[in-house]
Coordinates of C-alpha atoms and ligand atoms in Angstrom, one line a residue:
M166 CA -18.8 -12.4 5.4
E167 CA -19.8 -13.9 2.1
Q168 CA -18.2 -14.2 -1.3
N169 CA -17.0 -10.7 -2.4
W170 CA -16.7 -9.7 1.3
W171 CA -13.7 -7.6 0.2
K172 CA -15.9 -5.2 -1.7
Q173 CA -17.3 -4.0 1.6
A174 CA -14.2 -4.2 3.8
V175 CA -12.0 -1.6 5.2
F176 CA -8.4 -2.9 5.1
Y177 CA -5.6 -1.9 7.4
E178 CA -1.9 -2.4 6.4
V179 CA 0.3 -3.7 9.2
Y180 CA 4.0 -3.2 8.6
I181 CA 4.9 -6.1 10.9
P182 CA 8.3 -5.0 12.3
S183 CA 6.8 -1.7 13.4
F184 CA 3.4 -2.5 14.8
C185 CA 3.9 -4.1 18.2
D186 CA 6.7 -6.0 19.8
G187 CA 5.6 -9.0 22.0
N188 CA 8.9 -10.4 23.1
G189 CA 10.9 -7.3 24.0
D190 CA 13.6 -7.5 21.2
G191 CA 12.6 -4.1 19.7
I192 CA 11.0 -5.7 16.6
G193 CA 7.3 -6.1 16.0
D194 CA 6.0 -9.6 15.8
F195 CA 2.9 -11.8 15.8
K196 CA 2.6 -12.0 19.5
G197 CA 2.5 -8.2 19.7
L198 CA 0.1 -7.9 16.8
T199 CA -2.3 -10.5 18.3
S200 CA -2.3 -8.5 21.5
K201 CA -3.6 -5.5 19.5
L202 CA -6.4 -7.2 17.7
D203 CA -9.0 -5.8 20.1
Y204 CA -7.7 -2.3 19.2
L205 CA -8.2 -3.1 15.5
K206 CA -11.6 -4.6 16.1
E207 CA -12.7 -1.4 17.9
L208 CA -11.3 0.7 15.1
G209 CA -13.7 -1.2 13.0
I210 CA -11.5 -2.6 10.2
N211 CA -12.5 -5.9 8.5
G212 CA -9.2 -6.9 6.9
I213 CA -5.5 -6.9 7.7
W214 CA -2.8 -6.7 5.0
L215 CA 0.3 -8.2 6.5
T216 CA 3.6 -7.1 5.0
P217 CA 6.0 -10.1 4.4
F218 CA 6.6 -12.3 7.4
Y219 CA 8.6 -15.1 5.8
K220 CA 12.1 -16.0 6.6
S221 CA 14.4 -13.3 5.2
P222 CA 17.8 -11.7 5.6
K223 CA 15.8 -8.4 5.4
V224 CA 17.9 -6.5 3.0
D225 CA 14.5 -5.0 1.9
N226 CA 12.7 -5.8 5.2
G227 CA 11.2 -9.0 4.1
Y228 CA 10.6 -8.3 0.4
D229 CA 13.6 -10.5 0.0
I230 CA 12.3 -14.0 0.9
A231 CA 14.7 -16.8 1.7
D232 CA 12.1 -19.4 2.5
Y233 CA 8.5 -19.1 1.5
Y234 CA 7.4 -21.8 4.0
Q235 CA 8.9 -20.4 7.2
I236 CA 8.0 -17.6 9.5
D237 CA 11.0 -15.3 10.1
Q238 CA 12.2 -15.8 13.6
D239 CA 12.0 -12.1 14.4
Y240 CA 8.3 -12.3 14.0
G241 CA 7.7 -15.6 15.9
S242 CA 6.9 -19.2 15.1
M243 CA 4.4 -20.8 12.8
A244 CA 2.2 -21.5 15.9
D245 CA 2.2 -17.7 16.6
F246 CA 1.2 -17.0 13.1
E247 CA -1.6 -19.6 13.2
Y248 CA -2.8 -18.3 16.5
F249 CA -2.9 -14.8 15.2
V250 CA -5.0 -15.8 12.2
Q251 CA -7.4 -17.7 14.4
M252 CA -7.8 -14.8 16.8
A253 CA -8.3 -12.3 13.9
N254 CA -10.9 -14.6 12.3
E255 CA -12.7 -14.9 15.7
R256 CA -13.1 -11.1 15.6
Q257 CA -14.4 -11.3 12.0
I258 CA -11.2 -9.8 10.7
K259 CA -9.8 -11.3 7.5
V260 CA -6.1 -11.6 6.9
I261 CA -4.3 -11.2 3.6
A262 CA -0.6 -12.0 3.1
D263 CA 1.9 -10.0 1.1
L264 CA 3.5 -12.3 -1.4
V265 CA 6.6 -11.6 -3.5
L266 CA 6.4 -13.7 -6.6
N267 CA 8.8 -11.6 -8.7
H268 CA 12.0 -12.2 -6.9
T269 CA 13.6 -14.2 -4.1
S270 CA 16.4 -13.3 -1.7
S271 CA 19.8 -14.2 -3.0
E272 CA 20.0 -16.4 0.1
H273 CA 17.1 -18.5 -1.1
A274 CA 18.1 -22.2 -1.7
W275 CA 16.9 -21.9 -5.3
F276 CA 19.4 -19.1 -6.1
Q277 CA 22.2 -20.7 -4.1
E278 CA 21.8 -23.7 -6.5
S279 CA 21.2 -21.6 -9.6
K280 CA 24.6 -19.8 -9.2
Q281 CA 26.5 -23.0 -8.8
S282 CA 27.1 -23.5 -12.5
K283 CA 25.6 -22.8 -15.9
N284 CA 24.1 -26.2 -16.2
N285 CA 22.6 -26.5 -12.7
T286 CA 19.0 -27.6 -12.8
K287 CA 18.0 -24.3 -11.2
R288 CA 20.1 -22.1 -13.5
D289 CA 17.1 -21.2 -15.6
W290 CA 15.0 -20.3 -12.6
Y291 CA 16.6 -16.9 -12.6
I292 CA 17.5 -14.5 -15.5
W293 CA 21.2 -15.0 -16.4
R294 CA 22.8 -13.4 -19.4
D295 CA 26.2 -13.2 -20.9
P296 CA 28.2 -9.9 -20.6
V297 CA 28.1 -7.6 -23.6
V298 CA 31.5 -6.1 -24.4
Q299 CA 32.7 -6.7 -20.8
G300 CA 29.6 -5.0 -19.4
P301 CA 26.0 -5.7 -18.4
P302 CA 23.7 -7.3 -21.0
N303 CA 21.7 -4.0 -21.5
N304 CA 21.0 -0.6 -19.9
W305 CA 18.1 -1.7 -17.6
E306 CA 18.2 0.1 -14.3
S307 CA 17.2 -1.1 -10.9
F308 CA 14.3 0.7 -9.3
F309 CA 16.6 1.3 -6.3
G310 CA 19.2 2.9 -8.5
G311 CA 22.2 1.8 -10.6
T312 CA 22.3 -1.1 -13.1
A313 CA 19.9 -4.0 -12.7
W314 CA 22.5 -6.6 -13.5
E315 CA 25.0 -8.1 -11.1
Y316 CA 28.1 -9.9 -12.4
D317 CA 28.9 -13.4 -11.1
E318 CA 32.6 -14.0 -11.6
A319 CA 32.4 -17.8 -11.1
T320 CA 30.2 -18.3 -14.1
D321 CA 31.0 -15.2 -16.0
Q322 CA 27.4 -14.1 -16.4
Y323 CA 25.1 -11.4 -15.1
Y324 CA 21.9 -12.0 -13.2
Y325 CA 18.9 -9.6 -13.3
H326 CA 17.5 -7.8 -10.3
A327 CA 14.8 -5.1 -10.7
F328 CA 15.4 -4.1 -7.1
A329 CA 18.4 -4.6 -4.8
K330 CA 21.1 -7.1 -6.0
E331 CA 20.1 -9.3 -3.1
Q332 CA 16.5 -9.5 -4.6
V333 CA 17.0 -11.8 -7.6
D334 CA 14.3 -11.8 -10.3
L335 CA 12.8 -15.2 -11.0
N336 CA 12.4 -16.4 -14.6
W337 CA 8.7 -16.7 -15.0
A338 CA 9.2 -18.0 -18.5
N339 CA 10.2 -21.2 -16.9
P340 CA 7.1 -23.3 -16.0
D341 CA 8.9 -24.9 -13.0
V342 CA 9.1 -21.4 -11.4
K343 CA 5.4 -21.0 -11.9
N344 CA 4.6 -24.4 -10.4
A345 CA 6.8 -23.8 -7.4
M346 CA 5.0 -20.5 -6.7
F347 CA 1.6 -22.1 -7.1
D348 CA 2.7 -24.6 -4.4
V349 CA 3.6 -21.6 -2.2
M350 CA 0.2 -20.0 -2.7
K351 CA -1.5 -23.4 -2.0
F352 CA 0.4 -23.8 1.3
W353 CA -0.8 -20.4 2.7
L354 CA -4.3 -20.7 1.3
D355 CA -4.6 -24.1 3.0
K356 CA -3.5 -22.4 6.2
G357 CA -6.6 -20.3 6.0
I358 CA -5.2 -17.0 4.7
D359 CA -8.0 -15.0 3.0
G360 CA -6.0 -13.8 0.0
F361 CA -2.8 -12.1 -1.1
R362 CA -1.4 -8.7 -1.8
L363 CA 0.8 -9.5 -4.8
D364 CA 4.0 -7.5 -4.8
V365 CA 5.1 -5.8 -8.1
I366 CA 3.0 -8.2 -10.0
N367 CA 3.4 -6.5 -13.4
F368 CA 7.2 -7.1 -13.2
L369 CA 6.9 -10.9 -13.6
T370 CA 7.7 -11.0 -17.3
V371 CA 10.5 -9.1 -19.1
N372 CA 11.2 -8.5 -22.8
R373 CA 12.8 -11.6 -24.1
D374 CA 15.0 -9.7 -26.6
F375 CA 16.3 -7.7 -23.7
K376 CA 16.0 -4.5 -25.6
N377 CA 17.5 -1.3 -24.1
N378 CA 15.1 0.9 -22.3
P379 CA 14.7 4.5 -23.7
Y380 CA 15.2 7.7 -21.8
K381 CA 12.9 10.6 -21.2
N382 CA 13.6 13.4 -23.7
N383 CA 17.0 14.8 -23.1
T384 CA 17.3 13.4 -19.6
D385 CA 19.0 10.5 -18.0
E386 CA 15.7 9.3 -16.5
Q387 CA 15.0 5.9 -17.8
I388 CA 11.6 4.8 -19.1
H389 CA 10.9 1.3 -17.9
L390 CA 9.5 0.2 -21.3
F391 CA 10.9 -3.4 -21.5
D392 CA 11.2 -4.6 -18.0
K393 CA 7.6 -4.5 -16.9
D394 CA 4.1 -5.0 -18.3
Q395 CA 5.5 -7.4 -20.9
E396 CA 3.9 -10.0 -23.1
G397 CA 2.4 -12.9 -21.2
I398 CA 1.8 -11.0 -18.0
L399 CA -1.9 -10.8 -18.3
D400 CA -2.2 -14.6 -18.9
L401 CA -0.1 -15.2 -15.8
V402 CA -2.3 -12.9 -13.8
K403 CA -5.4 -14.8 -15.1
E404 CA -3.8 -18.1 -14.1
I405 CA -3.0 -16.9 -10.6
S406 CA -6.5 -15.5 -10.3
Q407 CA -8.1 -18.7 -11.4
F408 CA -6.0 -20.7 -9.0
V409 CA -6.6 -18.5 -6.0
H410 CA -10.3 -18.1 -6.7
S411 CA -10.7 -21.9 -7.0
Y412 CA -10.8 -21.5 -3.2
P413 CA -14.0 -19.8 -2.1
S414 CA -14.1 -16.2 -1.0
K415 CA -10.4 -15.4 -1.6
F416 CA -9.2 -11.9 -2.4
L417 CA -6.3 -10.7 -4.6
V418 CA -5.0 -7.1 -4.6
G419 CA -2.1 -6.4 -6.9
E420 CA 0.6 -3.9 -6.6
V421 CA 1.0 -2.9 -10.2
G422 CA 3.9 -0.6 -10.3
S423 CA 2.4 2.3 -12.3
E424 CA 0.5 5.5 -11.8
D425 CA -1.1 5.2 -15.2
L426 CA -4.8 4.3 -14.9
N427 CA -4.8 2.9 -18.4
V428 CA -2.1 0.4 -17.4
L429 CA -3.7 -0.4 -14.0
K430 CA -7.1 -1.1 -15.5
D431 CA -5.8 -4.0 -17.5
Y432 CA -5.0 -5.9 -14.4
C433 CA -8.2 -5.8 -12.4
G434 CA -11.7 -7.1 -12.6
P435 CA -13.4 -10.4 -12.8
G436 CA -11.0 -13.2 -13.8
K437 CA -8.0 -11.1 -13.0
L438 CA -6.9 -9.4 -9.7
D439 CA -10.0 -8.3 -7.7
V440 CA -8.4 -4.8 -7.3
V441 CA -5.1 -3.1 -7.8
F442 CA -3.6 -0.2 -5.9
N443 CA -4.6 3.0 -7.5
F444 CA -1.3 4.9 -7.3
N445 CA -2.8 7.4 -9.8
L446 CA -4.7 8.7 -6.7
G447 CA -2.7 7.3 -3.8
S448 CA 0.6 8.9 -4.6
L449 CA -0.6 12.4 -5.6
P450 CA 2.0 14.7 -4.1
K451 CA -0.2 17.7 -3.3
F452 CA -3.2 18.4 -1.2
D453 CA -5.2 19.6 -4.1
A454 CA -8.9 19.0 -4.6
E455 CA -8.8 19.4 -8.4
S456 CA -6.2 16.7 -9.0
I457 CA -7.8 14.3 -6.5
F458 CA -11.2 14.9 -8.2
L459 CA -9.7 14.3 -11.7
Q460 CA -8.4 10.9 -10.6
L461 CA -11.7 10.0 -9.0
K462 CA -13.5 11.0 -12.1
Q463 CA -11.1 9.2 -14.4
M464 CA -11.6 6.0 -12.4
E465 CA -15.3 6.4 -13.1
Q466 CA -14.7 6.9 -16.8
I467 CA -12.0 4.4 -17.5
Y468 CA -13.0 1.6 -15.2
T469 CA -16.0 -0.6 -16.1
N470 CA -18.6 -1.0 -13.4
Q471 CA -17.0 -4.4 -12.6
Q472 CA -13.7 -2.8 -11.7
I473 CA -13.5 -1.3 -8.3
P474 CA -10.9 1.3 -7.3
T475 CA -8.8 1.2 -4.2
L476 CA -8.5 4.3 -1.9
F477 CA -5.3 4.8 0.0
F478 CA -2.9 7.8 0.5
S479 CA -0.1 6.2 2.5
S480 CA 1.9 3.0 2.6
H481 CA 5.2 1.6 3.7
D482 CA 6.7 2.8 0.4
M483 CA 5.7 6.5 0.6
S484 CA 5.5 9.5 2.8
R485 CA 2.5 9.5 5.2
H486 CA -0.2 11.7 3.7
I487 CA -0.4 13.8 6.9
S488 CA 3.2 14.9 6.3
R489 CA 3.0 14.9 2.5
F490 CA 0.0 17.2 2.5
S491 CA 1.3 19.4 5.3
N492 CA 1.3 23.2 5.0
G493 CA 3.6 23.4 8.0
D494 CA 0.9 24.1 10.5
R495 CA 0.3 21.2 13.0
Q496 CA -3.3 21.8 13.6
D497 CA -4.0 22.2 9.9
E498 CA -2.2 19.0 9.2
E499 CA -4.6 17.1 11.4
E500 CA -7.6 18.7 9.9
R501 CA -6.4 17.8 6.4
A502 CA -5.8 14.3 7.6
K503 CA -9.4 14.1 8.8
L504 CA -10.6 15.3 5.4
I505 CA -8.6 12.6 3.6
A506 CA -10.0 10.0 6.0
G507 CA -13.5 11.2 5.3
L508 CA -13.0 11.0 1.6
M509 CA -11.3 7.6 1.7
L510 CA -14.0 6.1 3.8
S511 CA -17.0 7.4 1.9
A512 CA -15.9 7.6 -1.8
K513 CA -16.4 4.6 -4.1
G514 CA -13.7 2.0 -3.6
V515 CA -12.0 -0.3 -1.2
P516 CA -10.1 1.7 1.4
F517 CA -6.7 0.7 2.8
I518 CA -5.6 2.5 5.9
Y519 CA -1.9 2.5 6.7
Y520 CA -1.1 1.7 10.4
G521 CA -0.7 4.9 12.4
D522 CA -2.5 7.2 10.0
E523 CA -5.5 6.9 12.2
I524 CA -3.6 8.6 15.0
G525 CA -2.0 11.1 12.8
M526 CA 1.5 9.7 12.9
R527 CA 4.0 11.9 11.1
D528 CA 7.0 11.0 8.9
L529 CA 10.2 10.1 10.6
I530 CA 13.2 12.2 9.6
I531 CA 16.5 10.5 9.8
E532 CA 19.2 12.8 11.3
D533 CA 22.1 10.5 11.5
P534 CA 23.1 8.5 8.3
S535 CA 24.2 5.6 10.5
T536 CA 20.6 5.0 11.5
L537 CA 19.3 4.7 7.9
K538 CA 17.4 1.4 7.7
D539 CA 15.8 1.3 4.2
V540 CA 17.8 -0.2 1.4
Q541 CA 16.6 2.5 -1.0
G542 CA 17.6 5.3 1.3
K543 CA 21.0 3.7 1.9
I544 CA 21.7 3.2 -1.8
A545 CA 20.8 6.9 -2.5
Y546 CA 23.1 8.0 0.4
E547 CA 26.1 5.9 -0.6
F548 CA 25.7 6.9 -4.2
L549 CA 25.9 10.6 -3.4
I550 CA 28.8 10.2 -1.0
K551 CA 30.7 8.3 -3.6
S552 CA 30.1 10.9 -6.2
G553 CA 31.6 13.6 -3.9
H554 CA 28.6 15.2 -2.3
S555 CA 28.5 16.3 1.3
R556 CA 27.0 14.3 4.1
E557 CA 24.1 16.9 4.4
V558 CA 23.2 16.7 0.7
A559 CA 23.4 12.9 0.8
L560 CA 21.3 12.7 3.9
E561 CA 18.6 15.0 2.4
E562 CA 18.4 12.8 -0.6
A563 CA 18.3 9.7 1.5
N564 CA 15.4 11.1 3.5
K565 CA 13.6 12.0 0.2
K566 CA 14.1 8.6 -1.5
G567 CA 14.3 6.4 1.5
R568 CA 11.2 4.8 3.0
D569 CA 12.1 4.8 6.7
K570 CA 9.9 7.9 6.9
S571 CA 6.7 5.9 7.1
R572 CA 8.0 2.9 9.0
S573 CA 8.5 4.2 12.5
P574 CA 7.1 2.3 15.5
M575 CA 3.3 2.5 16.1
Q576 CA 2.7 5.0 18.9
W577 CA 0.6 3.3 21.5
D578 CA 1.4 5.4 24.6
Q579 CA 3.6 8.1 26.1
S580 CA 6.3 5.8 27.5
S581 CA 9.8 6.1 26.1
F582 CA 9.4 3.5 23.4
A583 CA 5.8 4.6 22.8
G584 CA 4.4 1.3 24.2
F585 CA 5.7 -0.4 21.0
S586 CA 8.4 -2.3 22.9
T587 CA 10.2 -2.6 26.2
A588 CA 13.5 -2.4 24.3
E589 CA 15.0 0.2 22.0
P590 CA 13.0 -0.2 18.7
W591 CA 14.8 -1.2 15.6
I592 CA 13.9 2.1 14.0
H593 CA 13.6 5.5 15.6
L594 CA 10.4 7.2 16.7
P595 CA 9.7 10.6 15.2
N596 CA 10.3 13.7 17.3
N597 CA 7.1 14.7 19.2
F598 CA 5.7 11.2 18.9
H599 CA 4.1 11.6 22.3
L600 CA 1.6 14.2 20.9
N601 CA -0.1 11.5 18.9
T602 CA -0.6 8.2 20.7
V603 CA -3.5 5.8 20.9
E604 CA -3.5 6.4 24.7
N605 CA -4.0 10.2 24.5
L606 CA -6.3 10.3 21.5
I607 CA -8.7 7.6 22.4
H608 CA -10.4 9.7 25.1
E609 CA -10.5 12.9 23.1
P610 CA -13.9 12.9 21.4
F611 CA -12.7 15.2 18.6
S612 CA -9.4 13.4 17.9
I613 CA -8.4 12.1 14.6
L614 CA -8.6 8.5 16.0
C615 CA -12.2 9.0 17.2
F616 CA -13.1 10.5 13.8
Y617 CA -11.7 7.4 12.1
R618 CA -13.6 5.1 14.4
Q619 CA -16.9 7.0 13.8
L620 CA -16.3 7.0 10.0
I621 CA -15.6 3.3 9.8
K622 CA -18.6 2.5 12.0
L623 CA -20.8 4.6 9.8
R624 CA -19.4 2.9 6.7
N625 CA -19.9 -0.6 8.2
E626 CA -23.5 0.3 9.0
N627 CA -24.4 2.2 5.8
D628 CA -24.9 0.2 2.6
V629 CA -24.6 3.2 0.4
M630 CA -21.2 4.1 1.7
R631 CA -19.9 0.6 0.9
L632 CA -21.8 -0.2 -2.2
G633 CA -23.3 2.9 -3.8
S634 CA -22.6 4.1 -7.3
Y635 CA -22.1 7.8 -8.0
T636 CA -25.0 9.7 -9.4
R637 CA -23.0 13.0 -9.1
L638 CA -19.3 13.5 -8.8
E639 CA -18.3 17.2 -9.0
Y640 CA -15.6 19.7 -8.3
K641 CA -16.0 23.4 -7.7
N642 CA -13.8 26.0 -5.9
H643 CA -11.7 23.5 -4.0
L644 CA -14.7 21.5 -3.1
I645 CA -15.2 17.8 -4.1
Y646 CA -18.8 16.6 -3.6
F647 CA -20.7 13.6 -4.7
I648 CA -23.9 11.7 -4.3
R649 CA -23.8 7.9 -4.1
E650 CA -26.9 5.7 -4.4
Y651 CA -27.7 2.1 -3.5
N652 CA -31.1 0.5 -3.4
N653 CA -32.9 3.8 -3.6
E654 CA -30.9 5.3 -0.7
R655 CA -28.5 8.2 -1.2
V656 CA -25.6 9.6 0.6
L657 CA -24.0 13.0 0.0
G658 CA -20.3 13.7 0.6
I659 CA -18.8 17.2 0.6
F660 CA -15.1 17.9 1.2
N661 CA -13.5 21.4 1.3
F662 CA -9.8 21.2 0.4
G663 CA -9.5 25.0 0.3
G664 CA -8.2 27.3 3.0
M665 CA -11.5 29.4 2.8
S666 CA -15.1 28.7 3.4
Q667 CA -17.2 28.0 0.3
F668 CA -20.8 28.3 -0.5
L669 CA -22.6 25.3 -1.9
D670 CA -26.2 25.2 -3.2
L671 CA -27.5 21.9 -1.8
K672 CA -31.0 22.4 -3.3
E673 CA -29.4 22.4 -6.7
L674 CA -27.9 19.0 -5.9
Y675 CA -31.0 17.5 -4.3
K676 CA -34.4 19.0 -4.0
H677 CA -35.7 17.2 -0.9
S678 CA -34.2 17.2 2.6
W679 CA -31.2 15.6 4.3
K680 CA -29.8 14.5 7.6
L681 CA -26.2 14.9 8.7
L682 CA -24.4 11.6 9.3
I683 CA -21.0 12.9 10.2
S684 CA -18.9 16.0 10.0
N685 CA -15.6 17.1 11.6
K686 CA -16.9 20.7 12.0
R687 CA -20.7 20.7 12.7
S688 CA -23.3 18.7 14.5
S689 CA -26.3 19.3 12.2
L690 CA -26.9 20.4 8.7
E691 CA -29.7 22.9 8.1
N692 CA -32.2 22.1 5.4
Q693 CA -31.7 25.5 3.7
S694 CA -30.5 25.7 0.1
E695 CA -27.1 27.3 0.4
I696 CA -24.7 26.2 3.0
V697 CA -21.2 27.4 4.0
V698 CA -18.6 24.6 3.9
L699 CA -15.8 25.4 6.3
P700 CA -12.1 24.9 5.4
N701 CA -11.0 21.3 5.7
E702 CA -14.6 20.3 6.4
V703 CA -16.1 16.9 5.7
I704 CA -19.9 16.6 5.5
I705 CA -21.5 13.3 5.0
A706 CA -25.3 13.3 5.0
S707 CA -28.0 11.0 4.1
L708 CA -30.5 12.3 1.5
L709 CA -34.1 11.8 2.5
E710 CA -37.3 11.4 0.5
D711 CA -40.0 13.9 1.5
Ligands
GLC859 C1 7.1 -3.4 -3.6 C2 7.1 -3.2 -2.1 C3 8.4 -2.6 -1.7 C4 9.5 -3.4 -2.1 C5 9.5 -3.7 -3.6 C6 10.4 -4.8 -4.0 O1 7.1 -2.2 -4.2 O2 5.9 -2.6 -1.7 O3 8.4 -2.3 -0.3 O4 10.7 -2.7 -1.9 O5 8.2 -4.2 -4.0 O6 9.9 -6.1 -3.5

């Protein structure tokens, strides 16, 4: 694929420890992942986003990097990584690597040096501050809960960590940090990686006066005003972009921790990040056409035509959309999931599918606190236990806040460990996992998996679905519908999020004729004016000239 290949790609997020175990230790790895490349090729995706695979003590499952130049031994060797990239590329699948520039593991050699003494040469690579009246330097809170400052007795100072205390924030005001990180990017680009997913990239700079954050009106909920999106961040983003794009055809997607489209829009477009994750859409809590439509519409209004949205509804940090959008009925859940798939793969934007969503994997519910794996869930649990709450209350909160829910092993087949591993997996499988496996869905023509495959194939073959602009984008009675156009060709998309059938006057939208491309509920589309769109129905049709 040429320059800007990413504008036309369908990405697939692989949460490495949970995808496929190739060496029988219960943890996913490169060998396992490589063995599943044919599956991904058949699914039709064009790009893989690999979650962090670098050497790490895994307090936050790899988002705490101890050595940016080594593959974590749980995932294999450098040779396994290189072979994987080569095999993916042979199948025309690009690979982007998750990169954590904001913080390192507390076990990283840089931090080990930094904490030696106040005048160590690496001291200023991290953010150290004196105590204020025997307490932390200010009120900043960690995104995982509690203060964001950790006291170091040996040097009588605090260091800053926006996440867990084992994830120490780097001081990007120090040019040596920047240079060291550019070296890291160079290393992986030279290895042939096709780009990066930049973790919490808007956190790189913090307010240099370390002003206290305010709280939401009369609550104890902190507004993160001074610890992200601070001065200098856009210049850094531009420098990173310039560097990465000095290599031909590389791609940058940024995780900008915000649901505010007005913030997100500052970070993407030519000369900046190619795209950012649109949490404004992706993390909507309810299955609701109107709010989804409003976000699609706002992205049209607020983004310039050089800024392209991303389309995703699940990730390793949130509940899977099939569970999040559930109304409690298993069959309805799958229909809704197909509707979301249809929208994601035909609306304007770059889609990111989360592993397992294509087979309708459900959230994992943790029933025993000793099996909690995610640091955020564990912190929430311990906090409530310490403040006197019952085990049940604490566990409920841990399930809510924790991210184990979307990290369970990929469900390949019906065997006891779902074909993920020959050994007990590092994290549990959800109950009823055997109802949704690749093995049982692949041969069912109307399964969610087959629908994904058909949709992606269609998208890969249809220029309008990849490149078209909207000429209409509308909402009415739980229906979202649009027309996209490219080179004088047009595609119509209709999605019924309501529980009831809805009439739609197609002739009002387009006066000529049309041909059905795909639907989850019908095999043809009459050329009459008014049609009845069934509940949870997706209709994608090509509009014809008479
Ligand atoms: C990002 C990652 C998340 C991680 C956090 C800290 O939000 O997606 O998994 O915990 O950054 O690195």
